[in-house]
Amino acid sequence: MSRDNLYALPRDRVGQFQFDQQVVDVFPDMIARSVPGYASILSVIEQLAGRYVRSGTNVYDLGCSLGAATMLIRQQAPIDATIHAVDNSPAMIDQLSKRLHELPAAPQACRVELHLADLCQVAMSNASMIVLNFTLQFVPAPARGRLLQNCFDAMVPGAALVLSEKVCFDEPGQQDLLGDLHLDFKRACGYSELEIAQKRTSLENTLIPESIPTHTTRLRDVGFDVVTPWFQCFNFVSILAVKQST
Ligand code: GEK
């Protein structure tokens, strides 16, 4: 795995963050050293797949990047389920396609379909599990409610949605403290002050965090019956939302 040093040298101008080939080349290292709890969240997504993915249904991994969640869900899903891995970055989808082709043959594994598409435009149906693992934060805020409504409407009774996000806090003391603790985490993972500052600038108008109550209220408003944050480390959370069984 290549080490992320994309922002190690001073740049004259720090442009908007893009999920391009340079990012793809270092992505596993970048996300592991930037998102506290990333590995733990993935391992629980695998556990949840074992519980929720149903025979003959679809699973959507929206904003799949290199398919970290897709690969784990595939290990749990029944053979006649289909995982739809969606991303609008051609570099991510190309690399994920290569990874899938390099996997050893697994006759018991379910089908994985890749979609190079905007997740707001993708048609979904018959879903027993939908994953948005650090993706909604990149969708323009006004489009988020409609997207989650589409997810809810596409889900079968008893299905689960996992929403992991970087979040903000209304209370300034909490916002500052948890933000600082996240920066300490990045320093401890080897990022320099320059790398942290340049990455922050590049993400400024691209990654728009919202508060935990904003997320949970919106999920309830679109119809989910059980909405519960199940993980938090500093300003990173994961929320489980379940559609009522009939
Ligand atoms: C993981 N889930 O490793 N449509 C489709 N894809 C999008 C859109 C959009 N509108 N906006 C952003 N993306 C992954 C990690 S990374 C999180 C997700 C991060 C894609 C974008 O191309 C990128 O691959 C992904 O969402 C976000 O479990 O880098 O912080």
Tab-separated table of C-alpha atoms and ligand atoms in Angstrom:
chain	number	residue	atom	x	y	z
A	1	MET	CA	0.000	0.000	0.000
A	2	SER	CA	1.487	3.402	-1.033
A	3	ARG	CA	1.900	6.033	1.635
A	4	ASP	CA	-0.137	9.227	1.327
A	5	ASN	CA	2.232	12.165	0.955
A	6	LEU	CA	0.096	14.134	-1.540
A	7	TYR	CA	0.120	17.273	0.598
A	8	ALA	CA	3.634	16.891	2.048
A	9	LEU	CA	5.220	19.596	-0.124
A	10	PRO	CA	4.067	23.239	-0.061
A	11	ARG	CA	1.714	24.075	-2.961
A	12	ASP	CA	1.366	27.569	-4.496
A	13	ARG	CA	-2.349	26.972	-4.775
A	14	VAL	CA	-4.299	24.212	-3.068
A	15	GLY	CA	-7.140	23.214	-5.411
A	16	GLN	CA	-10.389	21.476	-4.550
A	17	PHE	CA	-9.990	17.848	-3.455
A	18	GLN	CA	-10.579	15.357	-6.305
A	19	PHE	CA	-10.898	11.581	-6.147
A	20	ASP	CA	-8.431	11.210	-9.039
A	21	GLN	CA	-5.692	8.677	-9.873
A	22	GLN	CA	-3.211	10.270	-7.426
A	23	VAL	CA	-5.712	9.821	-4.588
A	24	VAL	CA	-6.627	6.306	-5.714
A	25	ASP	CA	-2.949	5.295	-5.508
A	26	VAL	CA	-2.757	6.184	-1.798
A	27	PHE	CA	-6.413	5.890	-0.789
A	28	PRO	CA	-6.281	2.959	1.689
A	29	ASP	CA	-3.436	4.644	3.587
A	30	MET	CA	-5.080	8.085	3.388
A	31	ILE	CA	-8.423	7.005	4.806
A	32	ALA	CA	-6.910	4.790	7.518
A	33	ARG	CA	-4.750	7.705	8.771
A	34	SER	CA	-7.537	10.314	8.453
A	35	VAL	CA	-10.665	8.631	9.786
A	36	PRO	CA	-10.411	7.341	13.348
A	37	GLY	CA	-12.276	4.062	13.668
A	38	TYR	CA	-12.426	3.368	9.899
A	39	ALA	CA	-11.304	-0.281	10.301
A	40	SER	CA	-13.719	-0.884	13.193
A	41	ILE	CA	-16.630	0.547	11.214
A	42	LEU	CA	-15.815	-1.698	8.252
A	43	SER	CA	-15.705	-4.753	10.445
A	44	VAL	CA	-19.155	-3.928	11.867
A	45	ILE	CA	-20.491	-3.350	8.327
A	46	GLU	CA	-19.442	-6.949	7.629
A	47	GLN	CA	-21.230	-8.094	10.792
A	48	LEU	CA	-24.370	-6.155	9.816
A	49	ALA	CA	-24.285	-7.675	6.322
A	50	GLY	CA	-24.477	-11.127	7.933
A	51	ARG	CA	-27.595	-10.013	9.779
A	52	TYR	CA	-29.438	-7.947	7.168
A	53	VAL	CA	-28.553	-9.031	3.616
A	54	ARG	CA	-31.318	-11.272	2.322
A	55	SER	CA	-31.450	-13.860	-0.406
A	56	GLY	CA	-32.523	-12.456	-3.785
A	57	THR	CA	-32.107	-8.808	-2.779
A	58	ASN	CA	-29.784	-5.946	-3.710
A	59	VAL	CA	-27.141	-4.241	-1.597
A	60	TYR	CA	-25.917	-0.732	-2.493
A	61	ASP	CA	-22.472	0.526	-1.489
A	62	LEU	CA	-22.881	4.217	-2.382
A	63	GLY	CA	-19.557	6.021	-2.801
A	64	CYS	CA	-17.752	2.689	-2.736
A	65	SER	CA	-14.223	4.027	-3.508
A	66	LEU	CA	-12.004	0.915	-3.718
A	67	GLY	CA	-14.744	-1.352	-2.413
A	68	ALA	CA	-13.594	-1.869	1.168
A	69	ALA	CA	-17.198	-2.334	2.332
A	70	THR	CA	-18.252	-4.198	-0.821
A	71	MET	CA	-15.505	-6.818	-0.351
A	72	LEU	CA	-16.554	-7.491	3.249
A	73	ILE	CA	-20.283	-7.572	2.505
A	74	ARG	CA	-19.534	-10.052	-0.310
A	75	GLN	CA	-18.120	-12.465	2.273
A	76	GLN	CA	-21.451	-12.486	4.136
A	77	ALA	CA	-24.067	-12.097	1.417
A	78	PRO	CA	-26.096	-15.067	0.122
A	79	ILE	CA	-24.975	-16.230	-3.325
A	80	ASP	CA	-28.154	-14.923	-5.004
A	81	ALA	CA	-27.843	-11.390	-3.626
A	82	THR	CA	-26.293	-8.652	-5.812
A	83	ILE	CA	-24.002	-5.906	-4.530
A	84	HIS	CA	-24.113	-2.654	-6.504
A	85	ALA	CA	-20.948	-0.640	-5.892
A	86	VAL	CA	-21.463	2.966	-7.017
A	87	ASP	CA	-18.925	5.760	-7.377
A	88	ASN	CA	-18.627	8.766	-9.683
A	89	SER	CA	-14.812	8.674	-9.782
A	90	PRO	CA	-13.602	6.839	-12.917
A	91	ALA	CA	-10.223	6.214	-11.250
A	92	MET	CA	-11.884	4.547	-8.233
A	93	ILE	CA	-14.173	2.354	-10.360
A	94	ASP	CA	-11.290	1.331	-12.667
A	95	GLN	CA	-9.133	0.295	-9.741
A	96	LEU	CA	-11.989	-1.547	-8.028
A	97	SER	CA	-12.712	-3.392	-11.257
A	98	LYS	CA	-9.043	-4.508	-11.408
A	99	ARG	CA	-9.167	-5.620	-7.762
A	100	LEU	CA	-12.278	-7.696	-8.328
A	101	HIS	CA	-10.752	-9.380	-11.384
A	102	GLU	CA	-7.646	-10.264	-9.376
A	103	LEU	CA	-9.616	-11.979	-6.597
A	104	PRO	CA	-9.363	-15.763	-6.507
A	105	ALA	CA	-12.423	-17.482	-7.954
A	106	ALA	CA	-15.108	-17.795	-5.266
A	107	PRO	CA	-18.005	-19.897	-6.592
A	108	GLN	CA	-20.059	-19.196	-3.456
A	109	ALA	CA	-19.675	-15.398	-3.657
A	110	CYS	CA	-22.526	-13.198	-4.842
A	111	ARG	CA	-22.418	-10.939	-7.915
A	112	VAL	CA	-20.860	-7.466	-7.682
A	113	GLU	CA	-21.949	-4.863	-10.270
A	114	LEU	CA	-19.937	-1.680	-10.612
A	115	HIS	CA	-21.627	1.599	-11.525
A	116	LEU	CA	-19.712	4.686	-12.573
A	117	ALA	CA	-22.508	7.063	-11.616
A	118	ASP	CA	-23.645	9.893	-9.416
A	119	LEU	CA	-25.208	8.190	-6.432
A	120	CYS	CA	-28.031	10.736	-6.506
A	121	GLN	CA	-29.012	9.456	-9.983
A	122	VAL	CA	-28.724	5.717	-9.477
A	123	ALA	CA	-31.978	3.729	-9.608
A	124	MET	CA	-32.344	1.467	-6.562
A	125	SER	CA	-34.855	-1.254	-5.689
A	126	ASN	CA	-35.361	-4.387	-3.565
A	127	ALA	CA	-32.526	-3.391	-1.182
A	128	SER	CA	-31.891	-5.227	2.070
A	129	MET	CA	-28.830	-3.116	2.946
A	130	ILE	CA	-27.521	0.279	1.838
A	131	VAL	CA	-24.142	1.638	2.923
A	132	LEU	CA	-23.059	5.284	2.801
A	133	ASN	CA	-19.648	4.993	4.444
A	134	PHE	CA	-18.284	8.571	4.522
A	135	THR	CA	-20.033	9.551	1.307
A	136	LEU	CA	-23.097	11.674	2.149
A	137	GLN	CA	-20.728	14.375	3.413
A	138	PHE	CA	-19.651	14.969	-0.218
A	139	VAL	CA	-23.222	15.299	-1.535
A	140	PRO	CA	-24.531	18.892	-1.652
A	141	ALA	CA	-26.599	19.422	1.510
A	142	PRO	CA	-29.875	20.287	-0.292
A	143	ALA	CA	-29.761	16.937	-2.144
A	144	ARG	CA	-29.260	14.776	0.947
A	145	GLY	CA	-32.920	14.453	2.007
A	146	ARG	CA	-34.044	13.352	-1.472
A	147	LEU	CA	-31.215	10.789	-1.675
A	148	LEU	CA	-32.098	9.271	1.706
A	149	GLN	CA	-35.783	9.206	0.738
A	150	ASN	CA	-34.802	7.292	-2.438
A	151	CYS	CA	-32.830	4.863	-0.263
A	152	PHE	CA	-35.750	4.336	2.129
A	153	ASP	CA	-38.236	3.838	-0.719
A	154	ALA	CA	-35.935	1.259	-2.355
A	155	MET	CA	-35.559	-0.807	0.812
A	156	VAL	CA	-37.502	-3.958	1.709
A	157	PRO	CA	-39.120	-4.208	5.163
A	158	GLY	CA	-36.496	-4.981	7.827
A	159	ALA	CA	-33.634	-3.557	5.718
A	160	ALA	CA	-30.750	-1.544	7.178
A	161	LEU	CA	-28.917	1.607	6.127
A	162	VAL	CA	-25.475	2.414	7.516
A	163	LEU	CA	-24.506	6.093	7.423
A	164	SER	CA	-20.968	7.003	8.522
A	165	GLU	CA	-19.972	10.670	8.513
A	166	LYS	CA	-17.618	13.320	9.780
A	167	VAL	CA	-19.880	15.515	11.921
A	168	CYS	CA	-19.922	18.964	13.513
A	169	PHE	CA	-21.309	20.090	16.838
A	170	ASP	CA	-23.510	23.088	17.729
A	171	GLU	CA	-21.778	23.596	21.053
A	172	PRO	CA	-18.488	25.488	20.348
A	173	GLY	CA	-16.539	23.821	23.193
A	174	GLN	CA	-17.454	20.345	21.938
A	175	GLN	CA	-16.716	21.307	18.312
A	176	ASP	CA	-13.253	22.656	19.223
A	177	LEU	CA	-12.285	19.804	21.530
A	178	LEU	CA	-13.346	16.969	19.229
A	179	GLY	CA	-11.822	18.773	16.222
A	180	ASP	CA	-8.519	19.117	18.113
A	181	LEU	CA	-8.566	15.475	19.156
A	182	HIS	CA	-9.014	14.516	15.503
A	183	LEU	CA	-6.008	16.657	14.558
A	184	ASP	CA	-3.984	14.926	17.308
A	185	PHE	CA	-5.011	11.598	15.756
A	186	LYS	CA	-3.724	12.756	12.329
A	187	ARG	CA	-0.442	13.963	13.870
A	188	ALA	CA	-0.041	10.634	15.684
A	189	CYS	CA	-0.619	8.894	12.333
A	190	GLY	CA	2.341	10.803	10.873
A	191	TYR	CA	0.771	13.780	9.068
A	192	SER	CA	2.704	17.060	9.359
A	193	GLU	CA	1.110	20.434	10.152
A	194	LEU	CA	1.570	21.395	6.477
A	195	GLU	CA	-0.159	18.246	5.237
A	196	ILE	CA	-3.031	18.770	7.668
A	197	ALA	CA	-3.450	22.445	6.689
A	198	GLN	CA	-3.289	21.881	2.905
A	199	LYS	CA	-5.695	18.917	3.039
A	200	ARG	CA	-8.109	20.963	5.140
A	201	THR	CA	-8.041	23.775	2.537
A	202	SER	CA	-8.651	21.315	-0.292
A	203	LEU	CA	-11.705	19.849	1.462
A	204	GLU	CA	-13.144	23.190	2.580
A	205	ASN	CA	-16.134	23.479	0.240
A	206	THR	CA	-16.225	19.803	-0.704
A	207	LEU	CA	-16.773	17.931	2.556
A	208	ILE	CA	-19.678	19.601	4.395
A	209	PRO	CA	-20.311	18.010	7.799
A	210	GLU	CA	-23.645	18.206	9.614
A	211	SER	CA	-24.537	17.538	13.253
A	212	ILE	CA	-25.641	14.160	14.633
A	213	PRO	CA	-29.193	15.484	15.367
A	214	THR	CA	-29.457	16.782	11.775
A	215	HIS	CA	-28.637	13.294	10.478
A	216	THR	CA	-30.862	11.365	12.893
A	217	THR	CA	-33.837	13.725	12.437
A	218	ARG	CA	-33.575	13.500	8.635
A	219	LEU	CA	-33.407	9.689	8.773
A	220	ARG	CA	-36.530	9.584	10.956
A	221	ASP	CA	-38.272	12.092	8.669
A	222	VAL	CA	-37.769	9.917	5.591
A	223	GLY	CA	-39.412	7.016	7.454
A	224	PHE	CA	-36.836	4.907	9.312
A	225	ASP	CA	-38.285	3.417	12.497
A	226	VAL	CA	-35.089	2.756	14.408
A	227	VAL	CA	-32.283	5.297	14.044
A	228	THR	CA	-29.314	4.891	16.316
A	229	PRO	CA	-25.748	6.152	16.336
A	230	TRP	CA	-23.719	3.032	17.160
A	231	PHE	CA	-20.155	4.387	16.840
A	232	GLN	CA	-18.426	7.655	17.642
A	233	CYS	CA	-14.752	8.550	17.780
A	234	PHE	CA	-14.175	12.303	18.118
A	235	ASN	CA	-16.030	13.967	15.216
A	236	PHE	CA	-16.680	10.762	13.283
A	237	VAL	CA	-19.872	8.753	13.720
A	238	SER	CA	-21.707	5.843	12.242
A	239	ILE	CA	-25.492	5.579	12.416
A	240	LEU	CA	-27.670	2.511	11.837
A	241	ALA	CA	-31.189	3.094	10.478
A	242	VAL	CA	-33.641	0.219	10.128
A	243	LYS	CA	-36.882	0.100	8.155
A	244	GLN	CA	-39.714	-1.553	10.041
A	245	SER	CA	-40.455	-5.193	9.228
A	246	THR	CA	-44.054	-5.828	8.239
B	1	GEK	C1	-15.039	3.195	1.972
B	1	GEK	N1	-17.116	4.232	1.190
B	1	GEK	O1	-13.822	2.969	1.824
B	1	GEK	N2	-21.713	10.018	-6.505
B	1	GEK	C2	-20.942	8.908	-6.415
B	1	GEK	N3	-19.826	8.832	-5.657
B	1	GEK	C3	-19.472	9.937	-4.975
B	1	GEK	C4	-20.217	11.132	-5.030
B	1	GEK	C5	-21.385	11.142	-5.838
B	1	GEK	N4	-22.152	12.225	-5.949
B	1	GEK	N5	-19.601	12.059	-4.244
B	1	GEK	C6	-18.509	11.452	-3.726
B	1	GEK	N6	-18.421	10.189	-4.169
B	1	GEK	C7	-15.665	4.235	1.066
B	1	GEK	C8	-15.055	5.572	1.344
B	1	GEK	S1	-14.734	8.088	0.250
B	1	GEK	C9	-14.616	8.910	1.777
B	1	GEK	C10	-15.779	6.705	0.685
B	1	GEK	C11	-13.447	9.813	1.932
B	1	GEK	C12	-17.396	9.189	-3.847
B	1	GEK	C13	-15.971	9.648	-4.078
B	1	GEK	O2	-15.578	9.491	-5.439
B	1	GEK	C14	-15.192	8.749	-3.110
B	1	GEK	O3	-14.734	7.583	-3.738
B	1	GEK	C15	-16.211	8.423	-2.022
B	1	GEK	O4	-17.476	8.932	-2.454
B	1	GEK	C16	-15.890	9.036	-0.668
B	1	GEK	O5	-15.761	2.592	2.802
B	1	GEK	O6	-12.568	9.827	1.067
B	1	GEK	O7	-13.423	10.516	2.983
